[in-house]
Short mmCIF file of C-alpha atoms and ligand atoms in Angstrom, two decimals:
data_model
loop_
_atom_site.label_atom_id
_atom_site.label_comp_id
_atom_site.label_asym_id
_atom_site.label_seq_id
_atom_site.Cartn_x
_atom_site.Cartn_y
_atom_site.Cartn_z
CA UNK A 23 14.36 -14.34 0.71
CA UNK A 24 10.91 -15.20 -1.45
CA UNK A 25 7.93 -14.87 0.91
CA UNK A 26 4.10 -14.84 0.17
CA UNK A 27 2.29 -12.66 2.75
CA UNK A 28 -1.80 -13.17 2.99
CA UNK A 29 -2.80 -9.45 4.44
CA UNK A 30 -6.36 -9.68 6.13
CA UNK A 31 -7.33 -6.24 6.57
CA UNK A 32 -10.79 -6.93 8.23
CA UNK A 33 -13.19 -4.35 9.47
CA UNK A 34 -12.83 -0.90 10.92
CA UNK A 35 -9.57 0.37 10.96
CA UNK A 36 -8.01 -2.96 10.60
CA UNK A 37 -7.84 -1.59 6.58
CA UNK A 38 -5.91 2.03 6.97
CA UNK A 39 -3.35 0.22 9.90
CA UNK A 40 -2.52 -2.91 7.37
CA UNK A 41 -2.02 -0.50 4.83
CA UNK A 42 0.69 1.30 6.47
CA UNK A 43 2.16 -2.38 7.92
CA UNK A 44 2.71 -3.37 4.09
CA UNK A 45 4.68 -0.36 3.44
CA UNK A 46 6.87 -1.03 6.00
CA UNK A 47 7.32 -4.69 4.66
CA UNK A 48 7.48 -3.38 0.78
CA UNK A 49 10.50 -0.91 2.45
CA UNK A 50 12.08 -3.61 4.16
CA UNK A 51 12.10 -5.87 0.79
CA UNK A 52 13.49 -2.86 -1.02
CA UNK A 53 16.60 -2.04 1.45
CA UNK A 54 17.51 -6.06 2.57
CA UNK A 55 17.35 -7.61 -0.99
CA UNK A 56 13.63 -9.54 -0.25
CA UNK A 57 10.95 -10.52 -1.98
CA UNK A 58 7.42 -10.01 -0.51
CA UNK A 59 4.45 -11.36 -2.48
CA UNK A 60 1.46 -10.51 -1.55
CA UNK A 61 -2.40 -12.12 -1.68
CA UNK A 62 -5.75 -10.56 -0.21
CA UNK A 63 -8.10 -11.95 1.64
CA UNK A 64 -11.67 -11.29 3.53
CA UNK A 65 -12.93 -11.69 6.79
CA UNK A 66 -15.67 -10.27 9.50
CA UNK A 67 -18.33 -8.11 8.73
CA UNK A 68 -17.02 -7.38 5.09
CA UNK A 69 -16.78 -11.00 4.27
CA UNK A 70 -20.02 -11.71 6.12
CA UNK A 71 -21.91 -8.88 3.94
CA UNK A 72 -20.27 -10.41 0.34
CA UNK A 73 -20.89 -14.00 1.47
CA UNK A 74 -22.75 -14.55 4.02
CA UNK A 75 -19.52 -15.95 6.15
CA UNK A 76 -17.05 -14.12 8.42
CA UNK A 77 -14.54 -16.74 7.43
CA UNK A 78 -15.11 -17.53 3.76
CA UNK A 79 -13.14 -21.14 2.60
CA UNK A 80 -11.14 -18.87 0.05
CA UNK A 81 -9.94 -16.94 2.36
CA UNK A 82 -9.04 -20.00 4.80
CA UNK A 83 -7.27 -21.71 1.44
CA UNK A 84 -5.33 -18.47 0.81
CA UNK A 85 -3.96 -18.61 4.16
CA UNK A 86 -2.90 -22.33 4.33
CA UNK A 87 -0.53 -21.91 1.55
CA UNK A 88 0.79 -18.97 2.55
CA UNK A 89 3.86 -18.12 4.97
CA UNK A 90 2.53 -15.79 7.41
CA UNK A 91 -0.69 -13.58 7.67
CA UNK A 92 -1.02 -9.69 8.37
CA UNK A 93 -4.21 -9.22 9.73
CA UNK A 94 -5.89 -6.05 10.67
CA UNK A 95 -9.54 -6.24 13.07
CA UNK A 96 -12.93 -7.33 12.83
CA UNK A 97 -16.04 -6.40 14.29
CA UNK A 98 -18.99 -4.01 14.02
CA UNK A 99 -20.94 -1.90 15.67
CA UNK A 100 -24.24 -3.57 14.35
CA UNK A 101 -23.71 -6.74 16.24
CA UNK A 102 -22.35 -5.34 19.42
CA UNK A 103 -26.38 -4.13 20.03
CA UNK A 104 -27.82 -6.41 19.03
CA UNK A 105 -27.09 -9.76 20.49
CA UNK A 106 -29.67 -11.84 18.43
CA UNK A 107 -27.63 -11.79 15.45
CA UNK A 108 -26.29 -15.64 14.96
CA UNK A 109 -23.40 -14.92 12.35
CA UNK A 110 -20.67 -12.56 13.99
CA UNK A 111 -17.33 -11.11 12.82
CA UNK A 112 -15.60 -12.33 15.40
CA UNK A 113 -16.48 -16.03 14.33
CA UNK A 114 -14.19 -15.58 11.71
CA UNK A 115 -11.45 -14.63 14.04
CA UNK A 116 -11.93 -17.87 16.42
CA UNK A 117 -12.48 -20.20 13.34
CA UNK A 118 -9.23 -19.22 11.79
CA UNK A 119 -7.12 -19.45 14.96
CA UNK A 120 -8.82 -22.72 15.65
CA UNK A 121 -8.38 -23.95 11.87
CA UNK A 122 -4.82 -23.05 11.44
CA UNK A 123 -3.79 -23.99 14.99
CA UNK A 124 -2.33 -21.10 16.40
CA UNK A 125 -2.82 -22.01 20.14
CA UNK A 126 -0.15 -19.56 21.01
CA UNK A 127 -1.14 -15.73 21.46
CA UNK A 128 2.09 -13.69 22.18
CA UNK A 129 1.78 -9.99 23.57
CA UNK A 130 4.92 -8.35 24.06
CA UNK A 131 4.13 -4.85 26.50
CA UNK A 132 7.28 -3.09 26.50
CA UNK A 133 7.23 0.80 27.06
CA UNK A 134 9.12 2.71 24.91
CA UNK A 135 10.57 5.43 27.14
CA UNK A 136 9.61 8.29 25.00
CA UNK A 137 5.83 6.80 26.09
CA UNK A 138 6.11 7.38 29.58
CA UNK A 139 3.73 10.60 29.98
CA UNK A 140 1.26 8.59 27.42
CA UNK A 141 0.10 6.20 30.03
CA UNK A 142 -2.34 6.95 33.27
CA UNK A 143 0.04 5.36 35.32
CA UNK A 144 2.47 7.08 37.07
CA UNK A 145 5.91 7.00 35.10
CA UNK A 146 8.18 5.81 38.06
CA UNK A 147 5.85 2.76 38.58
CA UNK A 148 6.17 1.74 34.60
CA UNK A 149 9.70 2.51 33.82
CA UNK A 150 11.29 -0.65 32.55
CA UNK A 151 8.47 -2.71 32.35
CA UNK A 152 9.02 -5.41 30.12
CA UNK A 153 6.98 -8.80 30.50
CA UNK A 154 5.73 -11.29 27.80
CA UNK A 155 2.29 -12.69 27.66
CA UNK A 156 1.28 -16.27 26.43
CA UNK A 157 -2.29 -16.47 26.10
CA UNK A 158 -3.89 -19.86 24.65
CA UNK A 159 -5.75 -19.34 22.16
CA UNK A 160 -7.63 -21.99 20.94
CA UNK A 161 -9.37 -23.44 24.38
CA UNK A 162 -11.35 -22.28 27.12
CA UNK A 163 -14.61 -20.86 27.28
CA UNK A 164 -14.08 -19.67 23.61
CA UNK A 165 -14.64 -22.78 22.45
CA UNK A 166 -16.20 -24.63 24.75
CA UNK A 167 -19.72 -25.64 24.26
CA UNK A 168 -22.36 -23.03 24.45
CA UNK A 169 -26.35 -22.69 24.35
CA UNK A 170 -29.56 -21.72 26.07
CA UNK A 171 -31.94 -23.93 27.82
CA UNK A 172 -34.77 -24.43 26.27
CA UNK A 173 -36.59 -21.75 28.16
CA UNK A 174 -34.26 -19.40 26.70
CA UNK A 175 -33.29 -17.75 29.91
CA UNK A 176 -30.41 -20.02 31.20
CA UNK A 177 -27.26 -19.55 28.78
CA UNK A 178 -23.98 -21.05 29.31
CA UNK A 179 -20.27 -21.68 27.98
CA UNK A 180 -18.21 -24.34 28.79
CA UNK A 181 -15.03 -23.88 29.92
CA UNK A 182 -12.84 -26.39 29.24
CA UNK A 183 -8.94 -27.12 28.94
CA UNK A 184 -7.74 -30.44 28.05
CA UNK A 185 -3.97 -31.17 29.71
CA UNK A 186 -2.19 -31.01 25.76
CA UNK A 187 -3.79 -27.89 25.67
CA UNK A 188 -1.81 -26.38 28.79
CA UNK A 189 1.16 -28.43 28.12
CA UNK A 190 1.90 -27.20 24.44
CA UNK A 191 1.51 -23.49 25.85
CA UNK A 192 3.55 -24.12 28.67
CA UNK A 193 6.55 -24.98 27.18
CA UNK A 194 6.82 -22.39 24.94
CA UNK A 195 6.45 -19.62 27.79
CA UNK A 196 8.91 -21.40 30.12
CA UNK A 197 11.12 -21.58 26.36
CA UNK A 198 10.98 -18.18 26.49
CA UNK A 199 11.67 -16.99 29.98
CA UNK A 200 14.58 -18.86 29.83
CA UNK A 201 16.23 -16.17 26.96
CA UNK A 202 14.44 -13.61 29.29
CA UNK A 203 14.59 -13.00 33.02
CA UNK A 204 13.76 -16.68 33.73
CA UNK A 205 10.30 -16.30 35.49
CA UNK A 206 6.96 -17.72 34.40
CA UNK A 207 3.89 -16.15 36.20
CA UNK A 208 0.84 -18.92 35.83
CA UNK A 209 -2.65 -17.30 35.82
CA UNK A 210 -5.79 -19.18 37.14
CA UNK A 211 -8.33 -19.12 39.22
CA UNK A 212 -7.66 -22.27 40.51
CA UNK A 213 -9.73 -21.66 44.16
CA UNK A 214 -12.78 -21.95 42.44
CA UNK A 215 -12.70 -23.52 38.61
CA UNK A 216 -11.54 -27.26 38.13
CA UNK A 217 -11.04 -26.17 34.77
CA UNK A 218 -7.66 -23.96 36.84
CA UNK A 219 -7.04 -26.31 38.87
CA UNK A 220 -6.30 -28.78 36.30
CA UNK A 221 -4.44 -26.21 34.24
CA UNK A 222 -2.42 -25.40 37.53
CA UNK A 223 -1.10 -29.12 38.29
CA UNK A 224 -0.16 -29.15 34.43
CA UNK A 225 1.80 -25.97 34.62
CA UNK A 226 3.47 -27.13 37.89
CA UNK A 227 4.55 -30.22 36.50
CA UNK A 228 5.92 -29.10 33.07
CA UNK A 229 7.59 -26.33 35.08
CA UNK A 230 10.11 -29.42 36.53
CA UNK A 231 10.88 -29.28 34.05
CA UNK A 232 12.68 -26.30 33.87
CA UNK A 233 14.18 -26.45 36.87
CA UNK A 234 16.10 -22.88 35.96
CA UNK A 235 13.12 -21.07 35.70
CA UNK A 236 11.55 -19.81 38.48
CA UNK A 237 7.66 -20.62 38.07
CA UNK A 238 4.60 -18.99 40.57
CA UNK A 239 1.45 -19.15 40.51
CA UNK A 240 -1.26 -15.85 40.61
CA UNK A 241 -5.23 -15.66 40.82
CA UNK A 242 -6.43 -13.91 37.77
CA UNK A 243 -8.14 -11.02 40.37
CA UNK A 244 -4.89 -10.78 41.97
CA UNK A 245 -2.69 -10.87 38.91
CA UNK A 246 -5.12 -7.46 37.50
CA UNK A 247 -4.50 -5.76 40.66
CA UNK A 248 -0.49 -6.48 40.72
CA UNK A 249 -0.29 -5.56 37.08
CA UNK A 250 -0.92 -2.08 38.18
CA UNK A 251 0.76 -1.96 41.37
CA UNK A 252 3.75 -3.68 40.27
CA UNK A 253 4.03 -3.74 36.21
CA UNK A 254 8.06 -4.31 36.41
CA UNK A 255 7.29 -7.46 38.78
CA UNK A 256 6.26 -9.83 35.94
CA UNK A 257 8.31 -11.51 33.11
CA UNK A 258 7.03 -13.97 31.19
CA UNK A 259 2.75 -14.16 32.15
CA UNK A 260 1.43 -17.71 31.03
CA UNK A 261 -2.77 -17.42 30.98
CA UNK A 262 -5.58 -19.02 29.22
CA UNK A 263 -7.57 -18.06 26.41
CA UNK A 264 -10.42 -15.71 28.28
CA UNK A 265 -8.02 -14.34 31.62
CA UNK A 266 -5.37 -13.64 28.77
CA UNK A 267 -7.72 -11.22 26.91
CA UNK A 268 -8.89 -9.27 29.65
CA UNK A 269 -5.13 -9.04 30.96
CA UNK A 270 -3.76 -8.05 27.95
CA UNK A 271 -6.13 -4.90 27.31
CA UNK A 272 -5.52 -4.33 30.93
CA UNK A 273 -1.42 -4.39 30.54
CA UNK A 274 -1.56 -2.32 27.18
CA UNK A 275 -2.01 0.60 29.32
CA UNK A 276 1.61 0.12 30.44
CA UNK A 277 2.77 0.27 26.85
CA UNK A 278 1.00 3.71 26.85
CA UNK A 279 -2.12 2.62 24.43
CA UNK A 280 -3.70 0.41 22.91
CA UNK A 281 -2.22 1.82 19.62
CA UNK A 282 0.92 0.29 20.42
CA UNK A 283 0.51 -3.12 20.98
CA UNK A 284 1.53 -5.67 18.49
CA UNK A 285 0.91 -9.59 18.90
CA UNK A 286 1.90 -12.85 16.98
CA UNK A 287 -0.24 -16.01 16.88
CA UNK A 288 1.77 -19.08 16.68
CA UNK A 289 1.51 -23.16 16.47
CA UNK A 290 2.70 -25.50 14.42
CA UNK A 291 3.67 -24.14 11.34
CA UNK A 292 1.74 -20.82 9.91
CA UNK A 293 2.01 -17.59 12.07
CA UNK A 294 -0.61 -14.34 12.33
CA UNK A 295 0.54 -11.20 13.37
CA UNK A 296 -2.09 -8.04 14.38
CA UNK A 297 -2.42 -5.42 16.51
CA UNK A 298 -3.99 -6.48 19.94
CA UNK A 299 -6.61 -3.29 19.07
CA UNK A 300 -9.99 -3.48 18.15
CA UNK A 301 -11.54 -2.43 14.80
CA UNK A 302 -12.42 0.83 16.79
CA UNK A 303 -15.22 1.83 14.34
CA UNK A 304 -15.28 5.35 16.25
CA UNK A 305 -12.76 6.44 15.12
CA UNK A 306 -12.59 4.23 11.40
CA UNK A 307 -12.50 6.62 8.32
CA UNK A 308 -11.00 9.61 10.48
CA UNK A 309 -7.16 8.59 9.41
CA UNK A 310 -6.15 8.61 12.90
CA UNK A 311 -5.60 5.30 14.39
CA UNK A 312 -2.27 4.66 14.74
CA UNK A 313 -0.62 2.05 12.66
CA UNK A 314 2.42 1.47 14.97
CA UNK A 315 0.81 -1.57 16.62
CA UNK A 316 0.53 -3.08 12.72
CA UNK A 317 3.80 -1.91 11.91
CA UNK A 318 5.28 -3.60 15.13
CA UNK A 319 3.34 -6.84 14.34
CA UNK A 320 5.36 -6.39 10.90
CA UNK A 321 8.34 -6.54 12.98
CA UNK A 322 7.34 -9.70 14.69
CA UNK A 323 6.54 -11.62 11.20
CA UNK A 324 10.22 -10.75 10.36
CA UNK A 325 11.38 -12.09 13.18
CA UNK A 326 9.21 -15.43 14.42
CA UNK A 327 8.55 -16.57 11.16
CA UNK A 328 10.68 -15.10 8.87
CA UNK A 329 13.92 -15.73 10.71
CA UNK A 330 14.85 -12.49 9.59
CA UNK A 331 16.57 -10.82 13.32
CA UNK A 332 17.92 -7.84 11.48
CA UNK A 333 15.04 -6.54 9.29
CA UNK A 334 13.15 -6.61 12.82
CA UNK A 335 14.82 -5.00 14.95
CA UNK A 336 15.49 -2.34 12.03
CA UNK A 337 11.90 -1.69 12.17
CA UNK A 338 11.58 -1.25 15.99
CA UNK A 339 14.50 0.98 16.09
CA UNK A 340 12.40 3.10 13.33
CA UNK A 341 9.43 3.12 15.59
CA UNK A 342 11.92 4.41 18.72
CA UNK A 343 13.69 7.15 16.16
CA UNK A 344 10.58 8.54 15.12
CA UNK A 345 8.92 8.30 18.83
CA UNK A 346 12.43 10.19 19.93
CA UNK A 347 11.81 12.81 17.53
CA UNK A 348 8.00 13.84 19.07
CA UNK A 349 6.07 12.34 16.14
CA UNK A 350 3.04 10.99 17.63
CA UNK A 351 -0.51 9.64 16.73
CA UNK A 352 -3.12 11.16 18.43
CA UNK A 353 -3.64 8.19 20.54
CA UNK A 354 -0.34 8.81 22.02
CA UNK A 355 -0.06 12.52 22.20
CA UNK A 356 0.34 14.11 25.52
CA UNK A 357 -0.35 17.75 26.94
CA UNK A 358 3.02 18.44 25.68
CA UNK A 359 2.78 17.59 22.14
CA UNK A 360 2.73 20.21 20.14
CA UNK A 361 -0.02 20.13 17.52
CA UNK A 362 2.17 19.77 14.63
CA UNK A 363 4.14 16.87 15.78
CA UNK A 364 0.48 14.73 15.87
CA UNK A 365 0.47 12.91 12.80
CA UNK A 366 -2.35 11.11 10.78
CA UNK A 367 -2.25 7.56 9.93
CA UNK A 368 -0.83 7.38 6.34
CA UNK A 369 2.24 10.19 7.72
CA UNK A 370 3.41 7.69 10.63
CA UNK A 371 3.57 5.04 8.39
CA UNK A 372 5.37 6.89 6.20
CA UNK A 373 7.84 8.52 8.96
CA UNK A 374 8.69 5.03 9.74
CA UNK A 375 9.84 4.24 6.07
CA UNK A 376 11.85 7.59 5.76
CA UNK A 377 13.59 6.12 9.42
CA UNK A 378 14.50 2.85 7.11
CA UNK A 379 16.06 4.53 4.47
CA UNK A 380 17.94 6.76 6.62
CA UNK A 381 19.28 3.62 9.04
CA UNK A 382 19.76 1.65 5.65
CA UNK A 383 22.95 4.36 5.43
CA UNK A 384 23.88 3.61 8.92
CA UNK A 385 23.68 0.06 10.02
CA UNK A 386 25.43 0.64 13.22
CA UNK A 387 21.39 2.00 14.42
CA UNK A 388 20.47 -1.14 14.72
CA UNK A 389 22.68 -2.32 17.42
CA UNK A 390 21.03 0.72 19.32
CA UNK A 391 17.33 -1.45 18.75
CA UNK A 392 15.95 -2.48 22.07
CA UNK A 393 14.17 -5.41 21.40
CA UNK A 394 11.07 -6.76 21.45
CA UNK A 395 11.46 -9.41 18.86
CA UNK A 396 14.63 -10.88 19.67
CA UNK A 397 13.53 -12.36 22.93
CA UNK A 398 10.88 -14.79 21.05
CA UNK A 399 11.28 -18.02 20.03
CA UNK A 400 10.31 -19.60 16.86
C1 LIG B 523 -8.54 -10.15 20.99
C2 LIG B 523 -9.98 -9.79 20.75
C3 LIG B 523 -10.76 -11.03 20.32
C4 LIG B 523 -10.67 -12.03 21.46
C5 LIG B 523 -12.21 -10.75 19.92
C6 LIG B 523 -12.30 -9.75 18.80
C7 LIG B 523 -12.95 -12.01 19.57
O1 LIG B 523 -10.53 -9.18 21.87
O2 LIG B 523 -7.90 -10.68 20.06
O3 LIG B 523 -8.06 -9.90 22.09
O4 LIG B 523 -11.47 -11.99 22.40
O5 LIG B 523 -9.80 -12.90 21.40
MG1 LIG B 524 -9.14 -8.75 23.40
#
């Protein structure tokens, strides 16, 4: 299979974690007979400094011809303090989403068991937790209209949802619940927003519409608290664009960290893949994020948009093989890690290709895979 990849490393440590994500694609060329071009693009506070845009057209034109994106992080310190700046990294992000249509954010927490003691939360709580998010991502308050009063000290953000909007996103989570355990969970806060309420009657009524999955409804407060209390309760979680965000950072703690945590944006034709982390500039240059949240996105690509089931879950079970064997990131590393099991950046990735070779002798490893990928839908 001939592929061209557009990698986006971003800011931060979006660079070092894409890095180690293309090795793990180049690998997975090398051992399934693929071919994996590959083109470079900018974005965020890099693309802002060289052209005074976080989403430069060349970049955007790169992307549109290509068949899926690896994209690292963006943002920066510098505009985090100081919120008079008017051109932001993160306006790259939403422009890009918005301009290749990917209205579809999925976030796959699944714990690896080896993760368990990496988590705050107490193991027997998390313990086969295993739910799906679908977070829209082009609507809401994201994109809704925003400004000051002419005063200057009365801001607001509109939120808004239009009913195509909820109904796109709606079918693909109750799509997917039905290859899963058949239960949507629909976040609003429709007791006080019309904007929820709306979204709610929507929901309800595509949910007729799958009469085999069982659909309920959960305030966004309520659905933070139960997330916690309850992790293994949930399946498939169906939120919009702003309650998705805040649940998903929330729900990465299940995974064990943020380090973990892949996603895949998805629409109509072109799909991104990055890690649900930041461009965590406190720790950028140090080699020590851990890549396996870009390296799981990898796996994603392969499988949503690639087609390619096997080459997937081949990476996943190298992620699992290498978690069984203590290697950890920092990130990840509990009181029982010993020191020279904690490996640096470039080393995981680089574990995780010495796991492909090794299963490329063995094929009957990947039956082992538990699977993220294979429950999505394309
Ligand atoms: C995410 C991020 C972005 C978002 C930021 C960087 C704009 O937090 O992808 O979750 O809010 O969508
Ligand atoms: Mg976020």
């Amino acid at each position: 299979m001939k592929k061209r990849i557009v990698i986006l490393p971003g800011d931060g440590i979006g660079k070092e974690v894409t890095t180690e994500g293309k090795k793990v694609l180049d690998k997975i060329a090398e051992i399934f007979g693929h071919e994996f071009e590959y083109d470079e693009a900018t974005i965020g506070h890099d693309a802002i400094e060289a052209t005074g845009n976080p989403l430069p057209d060349e970049s955007l034109t790169k992307m549109k011809k290509a068949d899926a994106i690896l994209f690292g992080a963006v943002g920066h310190p510098k505009y985090d303090n100081d919120p008079s700046l008017k051109v932001r990294p993160e306006q790259g992000l939403l422009k890009m989403r918005k301009e290749l249509g990917l209205y579809a954010n999925l976030r796959p927490i699944k714990l690896f068991d080896e993760l368990l003691e990496a988590s705050s939360i107490k193991p027997e709580i998390l313990k086969g937790s295993d739910i799906l998010f679908f977070r829209e991502l082009t609507g809401d308050v994201y994109f809704g209209e925003k400004g000051r009063k002419d005063d200057g000290n009365t801001a607001y953000d509109l939120m808004i949802y239009q009913r195509y909007e909820i109904e796109r996103i709606a079918h693909k989570a109750f799509q997917a619940a039905r290859t899963r355990k058949k239960k949507v969970t629909s976040v609003d806060k429709a007791n006080v927003l019309e904007s929820s309420r709306l979204w709610r009657a929507v929901v309800q009524e595509i949910g007729t519409q799958y009469p085999d999955v069982t659909l309920e409804h959960t305030f966004i407060d309520t659905a933070a608290m139960k997330l916690i209390q309850n992790p293994k309760s949930f399946d498939v979680v169906l939120t919009g664009n702003l309650f998705g965000d805040i649940l998903t950072d929330e729900a990465s703690q299940i995974a064990g960290s943020m380090g973990m945590l892949a996603s895949a944006s998805v629409g109509y034709t072109i799909g991104l893949y990055e890690p649900i982390h930041g461009s965590a500039h406190d720790i950028t240059g140090k080699g020590i994020a851990n890549p396996l949240a870009s390296i799981l996105s990898v796996a994603l690509m392969l499988d949503i948009s690639f087609g390619l089931k096997a080459e997937a879950e081949a990476v996943i079970t190298a992620v699992e093989h290498t978690l069984k064997q203590g290697w950890r990131t920092a990130d990840i590393a509990d009181a029982k890690t010993a020191k020279d099991k904690i490996l640096n950046t470039q080393h995981m990735g680089t574990k995780i290709v010495e796991q492909l070779s090794g299963q490329s002798l063995n094929p009957t490893a990947l039956n082992t895979a538990s699977s993220i990928a294979s429950n999505f839908i394309s």
